[in-house]
Amino acid sequence: MVKKSSQQRDLFESERSFRLLVEGVADYALYMLDPNGIITSWNIGGERIKGYSPQEILGQHFSRFYTEADRANGKPARALRIAREQGRYEEEGWRVRKDGTFLWASVVIDPIYENGALVGFAKITRDITERRNAQIRLEAMQTQLAESQKFDALGQLTGGVAHDFNNLLMIISGSLHILKKGDPEDPRFQRAISAIETAAKRGAALTGQLLTFARRQSVNPQAIHLADRIEAIREVLYAGVGSAVHLAFDIDREVWPVKADISEFETGLLNLVINARDAMPDGGTVTIGAHNIVLDDPLHNGEYVAITVNDTGLGIPSDVVDKIFEPFFTTKPVGKGTGLGLSQVHGFAHQAGGTIKVASELGKGTTFTILLPRETAAASNETPDAATVRGSGTVLLVEDNPDVALVSTGLLEQLGYSVRRVADAEAALRELESDGVDFVFSDIVMPGKLDGLGLAHLLRQTHPDLPILLASGYSEAAAGVRGDFPILRKPYEIHELSEAISKLPR
């Protein structure tokens, strides 16, 4: 009898100690639910986190902590079912306090069994709102850092781009002088036309690459052909090195695809090229290479692609090499660099599942090597068809710039179309009151209350069967279309215009 009494006393003390422990925990809401989700116990942590006293909450259903949307979607019942069927339920999500404010909670629900029968659930809730907010702030700072890295690289391009565009303008203006004074039968006449055409194409390519390079976008890894991507930004790379540095390429013809974010890759390569340029104040050669390689080391094993940027510059002192990938570390004079370039390359390489290595010798130069794993998925490598297709019908051209309108009208007429031209969206709506328009070709950025995109959306309501083709040379405006309408990017060539028109629904 004495032994039994002692056991009961020990059990009572054990239960009392456990109850005091649970009730005294202030950082966690620890409480019990019956099998139907009714709250049967409550602790000081629950009161602190959710705002309810035991008298207010005991006997209430735990679903009152959920948002109205979650309750409507049946989330509380689903949580108990998952805990019962899978042995545990865990999630993070919004919960509602007594005063109606929200908290971001980490939630764990465990089923409690006695003699094989479900007697309820143990529920643990932790308020991690501050942790989540800190994570959001960190991600925002990382995004801002990535943007600053990108625009630091763009800033380094300014001089080279201005030089290139001045050369292009010189070619165009000089050739136009020959055309004005020359004889159409003179060979120089045709050479001048070819020079203008080449300069226009190079200017368009350089502008397009800069707009693509500068765009704000989320990281989107995809399979890419390195040779194609390097070729796609060749003009930007030439602008980056300037006239005193020779840019060479050593790309294997059969180099494997890799999986990486295209924008991050282009930014990283440009950063390495600019870094190499700055290491050669008296000029030299920068060589960009890409080769297949098989690695056999503990961290990186298997088939990789080695992307190299080699310069013939000053080299990096041994006491500096270990610091070059640190953010904001730079040996350049004030105003010549932020120290973000190599940090971005390091981050990109590791984000893509690879690494970056550096080999340098004072007075002889430096080689940076980005190692990226081989990607077995096929990379897109389509080439556009340059053929033009003659059409017929009447086009309503909406273009506020008279010079651009003149050129666009000429291209459309060459393709066989009759053209009615108006300068803004309001005039386009008046013109469409009369019949005879087969499709609308409109610029996006225009003066007035309604731009080209607004016009397109309005016409989709008032003239649902009327095909619409949009055009813009401004990347932000084009991004706003979001696939709702076909868009042609300026400057365009006649075969691109023909192809875009041929794809319009009729």
JSON list of C-alpha atoms in Angstrom, two decimals, residues 126-246:
[
{"chain": "A", "resi": 126, "resn": "ARG", "atom": "CA", "xyz": [6.11, 29.43, -33.04]},
{"chain": "A", "resi": 127, "resn": "ASP", "atom": "CA", "xyz": [5.94, 33.06, -34.16]},
{"chain": "A", "resi": 128, "resn": "ILE", "atom": "CA", "xyz": [8.65, 33.46, -36.83]},
{"chain": "A", "resi": 129, "resn": "THR", "atom": "CA", "xyz": [7.39, 36.74, -38.30]},
{"chain": "A", "resi": 130, "resn": "GLU", "atom": "CA", "xyz": [10.66, 38.54, -37.58]},
{"chain": "A", "resi": 131, "resn": "ARG", "atom": "CA", "xyz": [12.71, 35.73, -39.10]},
{"chain": "A", "resi": 132, "resn": "ARG", "atom": "CA", "xyz": [10.56, 35.81, -42.24]},
{"chain": "A", "resi": 133, "resn": "ASN", "atom": "CA", "xyz": [10.80, 39.61, -42.49]},
{"chain": "A", "resi": 134, "resn": "ALA", "atom": "CA", "xyz": [14.58, 39.38, -42.07]},
{"chain": "A", "resi": 135, "resn": "GLN", "atom": "CA", "xyz": [14.70, 36.78, -44.88]},
{"chain": "A", "resi": 136, "resn": "ILE", "atom": "CA", "xyz": [12.61, 39.03, -47.14]},
{"chain": "A", "resi": 137, "resn": "ARG", "atom": "CA", "xyz": [14.91, 41.98, -46.39]},
{"chain": "A", "resi": 138, "resn": "LEU", "atom": "CA", "xyz": [17.95, 39.82, -47.12]},
{"chain": "A", "resi": 139, "resn": "GLU", "atom": "CA", "xyz": [16.50, 38.68, -50.44]},
{"chain": "A", "resi": 140, "resn": "ALA", "atom": "CA", "xyz": [15.68, 42.29, -51.34]},
{"chain": "A", "resi": 141, "resn": "MET", "atom": "CA", "xyz": [19.25, 43.32, -50.52]},
{"chain": "A", "resi": 142, "resn": "GLN", "atom": "CA", "xyz": [20.60, 40.44, -52.62]},
{"chain": "A", "resi": 143, "resn": "THR", "atom": "CA", "xyz": [18.41, 41.55, -55.52]},
{"chain": "A", "resi": 144, "resn": "GLN", "atom": "CA", "xyz": [19.63, 45.13, -55.16]},
{"chain": "A", "resi": 145, "resn": "LEU", "atom": "CA", "xyz": [23.22, 43.89, -55.01]},
{"chain": "A", "resi": 146, "resn": "ALA", "atom": "CA", "xyz": [22.73, 41.87, -58.20]},
{"chain": "A", "resi": 147, "resn": "GLU", "atom": "CA", "xyz": [21.27, 44.93, -59.93]},
{"chain": "A", "resi": 148, "resn": "SER", "atom": "CA", "xyz": [24.12, 47.15, -58.73]},
{"chain": "A", "resi": 149, "resn": "GLN", "atom": "CA", "xyz": [26.61, 44.59, -60.04]},
{"chain": "A", "resi": 150, "resn": "LYS", "atom": "CA", "xyz": [24.90, 44.59, -63.41]},
{"chain": "A", "resi": 151, "resn": "PHE", "atom": "CA", "xyz": [24.71, 48.36, -63.70]},
{"chain": "A", "resi": 152, "resn": "ASP", "atom": "CA", "xyz": [28.27, 48.76, -62.48]},
{"chain": "A", "resi": 153, "resn": "ALA", "atom": "CA", "xyz": [29.27, 46.67, -65.48]},
{"chain": "A", "resi": 154, "resn": "LEU", "atom": "CA", "xyz": [27.03, 48.77, -67.73]},
{"chain": "A", "resi": 155, "resn": "GLY", "atom": "CA", "xyz": [28.64, 51.91, -66.41]},
{"chain": "A", "resi": 156, "resn": "GLN", "atom": "CA", "xyz": [32.02, 50.55, -67.42]},
{"chain": "A", "resi": 157, "resn": "LEU", "atom": "CA", "xyz": [30.68, 50.21, -70.99]},
{"chain": "A", "resi": 158, "resn": "THR", "atom": "CA", "xyz": [29.66, 53.84, -71.46]},
{"chain": "A", "resi": 159, "resn": "GLY", "atom": "CA", "xyz": [32.82, 55.07, -73.16]},
{"chain": "A", "resi": 160, "resn": "GLY", "atom": "CA", "xyz": [33.10, 52.11, -75.52]},
{"chain": "A", "resi": 161, "resn": "VAL", "atom": "CA", "xyz": [29.43, 52.27, -76.52]},
{"chain": "A", "resi": 162, "resn": "ALA", "atom": "CA", "xyz": [29.62, 56.02, -77.24]},
{"chain": "A", "resi": 163, "resn": "HIS", "atom": "CA", "xyz": [32.72, 55.43, -79.38]},
{"chain": "A", "resi": 164, "resn": "ASP", "atom": "CA", "xyz": [31.00, 52.65, -81.33]},
{"chain": "A", "resi": 165, "resn": "PHE", "atom": "CA", "xyz": [27.85, 54.67, -81.97]},
{"chain": "A", "resi": 166, "resn": "ASN", "atom": "CA", "xyz": [29.84, 57.70, -83.08]},
{"chain": "A", "resi": 167, "resn": "ASN", "atom": "CA", "xyz": [31.63, 55.48, -85.59]},
{"chain": "A", "resi": 168, "resn": "LEU", "atom": "CA", "xyz": [28.29, 54.11, -86.84]},
{"chain": "A", "resi": 169, "resn": "LEU", "atom": "CA", "xyz": [26.88, 57.63, -87.19]},
{"chain": "A", "resi": 170, "resn": "MET", "atom": "CA", "xyz": [30.03, 58.65, -89.10]},
{"chain": "A", "resi": 171, "resn": "ILE", "atom": "CA", "xyz": [29.55, 55.73, -91.50]},
{"chain": "A", "resi": 172, "resn": "ILE", "atom": "CA", "xyz": [25.88, 56.63, -92.06]},
{"chain": "A", "resi": 173, "resn": "SER", "atom": "CA", "xyz": [26.39, 60.39, -92.46]},
{"chain": "A", "resi": 174, "resn": "GLY", "atom": "CA", "xyz": [29.39, 59.93, -94.77]},
{"chain": "A", "resi": 175, "resn": "SER", "atom": "CA", "xyz": [27.59, 57.38, -96.90]},
{"chain": "A", "resi": 176, "resn": "LEU", "atom": "CA", "xyz": [24.52, 59.62, -97.16]},
{"chain": "A", "resi": 177, "resn": "HIS", "atom": "CA", "xyz": [26.77, 62.41, -98.48]},
{"chain": "A", "resi": 178, "resn": "ILE", "atom": "CA", "xyz": [28.01, 60.03, -101.21]},
{"chain": "A", "resi": 179, "resn": "LEU", "atom": "CA", "xyz": [24.40, 59.07, -102.08]},
{"chain": "A", "resi": 180, "resn": "LYS", "atom": "CA", "xyz": [23.33, 62.71, -102.39]},
{"chain": "A", "resi": 181, "resn": "LYS", "atom": "CA", "xyz": [26.23, 63.64, -104.68]},
{"chain": "A", "resi": 182, "resn": "GLY", "atom": "CA", "xyz": [26.85, 60.35, -106.45]},
{"chain": "A", "resi": 183, "resn": "ASP", "atom": "CA", "xyz": [25.68, 58.63, -109.61]},
{"chain": "A", "resi": 184, "resn": "PRO", "atom": "CA", "xyz": [23.51, 55.49, -109.10]},
{"chain": "A", "resi": 185, "resn": "GLU", "atom": "CA", "xyz": [25.69, 53.73, -111.66]},
{"chain": "A", "resi": 186, "resn": "ASP", "atom": "CA", "xyz": [28.87, 54.51, -109.69]},
{"chain": "A", "resi": 187, "resn": "PRO", "atom": "CA", "xyz": [30.13, 51.46, -107.68]},
{"chain": "A", "resi": 188, "resn": "ARG", "atom": "CA", "xyz": [30.64, 53.79, -104.72]},
{"chain": "A", "resi": 189, "resn": "PHE", "atom": "CA", "xyz": [26.86, 54.36, -104.69]},
{"chain": "A", "resi": 190, "resn": "GLN", "atom": "CA", "xyz": [26.15, 50.69, -103.94]},
{"chain": "A", "resi": 191, "resn": "ARG", "atom": "CA", "xyz": [29.03, 50.51, -101.46]},
{"chain": "A", "resi": 192, "resn": "ALA", "atom": "CA", "xyz": [27.52, 53.47, -99.58]},
{"chain": "A", "resi": 193, "resn": "ILE", "atom": "CA", "xyz": [24.14, 51.73, -99.42]},
{"chain": "A", "resi": 194, "resn": "SER", "atom": "CA", "xyz": [25.81, 48.56, -98.11]},
{"chain": "A", "resi": 195, "resn": "ALA", "atom": "CA", "xyz": [27.76, 50.56, -95.52]},
{"chain": "A", "resi": 196, "resn": "ILE", "atom": "CA", "xyz": [24.55, 52.18, -94.23]},
{"chain": "A", "resi": 197, "resn": "GLU", "atom": "CA", "xyz": [22.82, 48.82, -94.05]},
{"chain": "A", "resi": 198, "resn": "THR", "atom": "CA", "xyz": [25.75, 47.24, -92.16]},
{"chain": "A", "resi": 199, "resn": "ALA", "atom": "CA", "xyz": [25.99, 50.17, -89.73]},
{"chain": "A", "resi": 200, "resn": "ALA", "atom": "CA", "xyz": [22.25, 50.06, -89.05]},
{"chain": "A", "resi": 201, "resn": "LYS", "atom": "CA", "xyz": [22.38, 46.32, -88.34]},
{"chain": "A", "resi": 202, "resn": "ARG", "atom": "CA", "xyz": [25.36, 46.71, -86.02]},
{"chain": "A", "resi": 203, "resn": "GLY", "atom": "CA", "xyz": [23.71, 49.59, -84.18]},
{"chain": "A", "resi": 204, "resn": "ALA", "atom": "CA", "xyz": [20.52, 47.58, -83.78]},
{"chain": "A", "resi": 205, "resn": "ALA", "atom": "CA", "xyz": [22.45, 44.56, -82.51]},
{"chain": "A", "resi": 206, "resn": "LEU", "atom": "CA", "xyz": [24.40, 46.64, -79.99]},
{"chain": "A", "resi": 207, "resn": "THR", "atom": "CA", "xyz": [21.26, 48.40, -78.73]},
{"chain": "A", "resi": 208, "resn": "GLY", "atom": "CA", "xyz": [19.37, 45.13, -78.47]},
{"chain": "A", "resi": 209, "resn": "GLN", "atom": "CA", "xyz": [22.17, 43.48, -76.51]},
{"chain": "A", "resi": 210, "resn": "LEU", "atom": "CA", "xyz": [22.41, 46.43, -74.11]},
{"chain": "A", "resi": 211, "resn": "LEU", "atom": "CA", "xyz": [18.64, 46.40, -73.49]},
{"chain": "A", "resi": 212, "resn": "THR", "atom": "CA", "xyz": [18.69, 42.65, -72.91]},
{"chain": "A", "resi": 213, "resn": "PHE", "atom": "CA", "xyz": [21.72, 42.95, -70.64]},
{"chain": "A", "resi": 214, "resn": "ALA", "atom": "CA", "xyz": [20.13, 45.74, -68.57]},
{"chain": "A", "resi": 215, "resn": "ARG", "atom": "CA", "xyz": [16.71, 44.17, -68.09]},
{"chain": "A", "resi": 216, "resn": "ARG", "atom": "CA", "xyz": [15.52, 43.33, -64.57]},
{"chain": "A", "resi": 217, "resn": "GLN", "atom": "CA", "xyz": [14.51, 39.68, -64.28]},
{"chain": "A", "resi": 218, "resn": "SER", "atom": "CA", "xyz": [14.51, 36.77, -61.90]},
{"chain": "A", "resi": 219, "resn": "VAL", "atom": "CA", "xyz": [17.10, 34.01, -62.13]},
{"chain": "A", "resi": 220, "resn": "ASN", "atom": "CA", "xyz": [15.95, 31.53, -64.77]},
{"chain": "A", "resi": 221, "resn": "PRO", "atom": "CA", "xyz": [18.41, 28.66, -65.35]},
{"chain": "A", "resi": 222, "resn": "GLN", "atom": "CA", "xyz": [18.08, 27.05, -68.77]},
{"chain": "A", "resi": 223, "resn": "ALA", "atom": "CA", "xyz": [20.14, 24.97, -71.17]},
{"chain": "A", "resi": 224, "resn": "ILE", "atom": "CA", "xyz": [22.29, 27.25, -73.34]},
{"chain": "A", "resi": 225, "resn": "HIS", "atom": "CA", "xyz": [24.84, 26.88, -76.13]},
{"chain": "A", "resi": 226, "resn": "LEU", "atom": "CA", "xyz": [27.87, 28.85, -74.96]},
{"chain": "A", "resi": 227, "resn": "ALA", "atom": "CA", "xyz": [29.14, 29.54, -78.47]},
{"chain": "A", "resi": 228, "resn": "ASP", "atom": "CA", "xyz": [25.78, 31.06, -79.44]},
{"chain": "A", "resi": 229, "resn": "ARG", "atom": "CA", "xyz": [25.49, 33.15, -76.27]},
{"chain": "A", "resi": 230, "resn": "ILE", "atom": "CA", "xyz": [29.02, 34.51, -76.58]},
{"chain": "A", "resi": 231, "resn": "GLU", "atom": "CA", "xyz": [28.34, 35.38, -80.22]},
{"chain": "A", "resi": 232, "resn": "ALA", "atom": "CA", "xyz": [25.07, 37.08, -79.20]},
{"chain": "A", "resi": 233, "resn": "ILE", "atom": "CA", "xyz": [26.92, 39.59, -76.97]},
{"chain": "A", "resi": 234, "resn": "ARG", "atom": "CA", "xyz": [30.03, 39.96, -79.12]},
{"chain": "A", "resi": 235, "resn": "GLU", "atom": "CA", "xyz": [29.27, 43.64, -79.86]},
{"chain": "A", "resi": 236, "resn": "VAL", "atom": "CA", "xyz": [28.88, 44.41, -76.15]},
{"chain": "A", "resi": 237, "resn": "LEU", "atom": "CA", "xyz": [32.17, 42.64, -75.37]},
{"chain": "A", "resi": 238, "resn": "TYR", "atom": "CA", "xyz": [33.97, 44.61, -78.09]},
{"chain": "A", "resi": 239, "resn": "ALA", "atom": "CA", "xyz": [32.55, 47.82, -76.62]},
{"chain": "A", "resi": 240, "resn": "GLY", "atom": "CA", "xyz": [33.74, 46.72, -73.19]},
{"chain": "A", "resi": 241, "resn": "VAL", "atom": "CA", "xyz": [37.41, 46.20, -74.08]},
{"chain": "A", "resi": 242, "resn": "GLY", "atom": "CA", "xyz": [37.82, 49.41, -76.11]},
{"chain": "A", "resi": 243, "resn": "SER", "atom": "CA", "xyz": [40.19, 50.11, -78.97]},
{"chain": "A", "resi": 244, "resn": "ALA", "atom": "CA", "xyz": [43.50, 49.55, -77.13]},
{"chain": "A", "resi": 245, "resn": "VAL", "atom": "CA", "xyz": [42.76, 45.89, -76.35]},
{"chain": "A", "resi": 246, "resn": "HIS", "atom": "CA", "xyz": [42.47, 43.06, -78.87]}
]
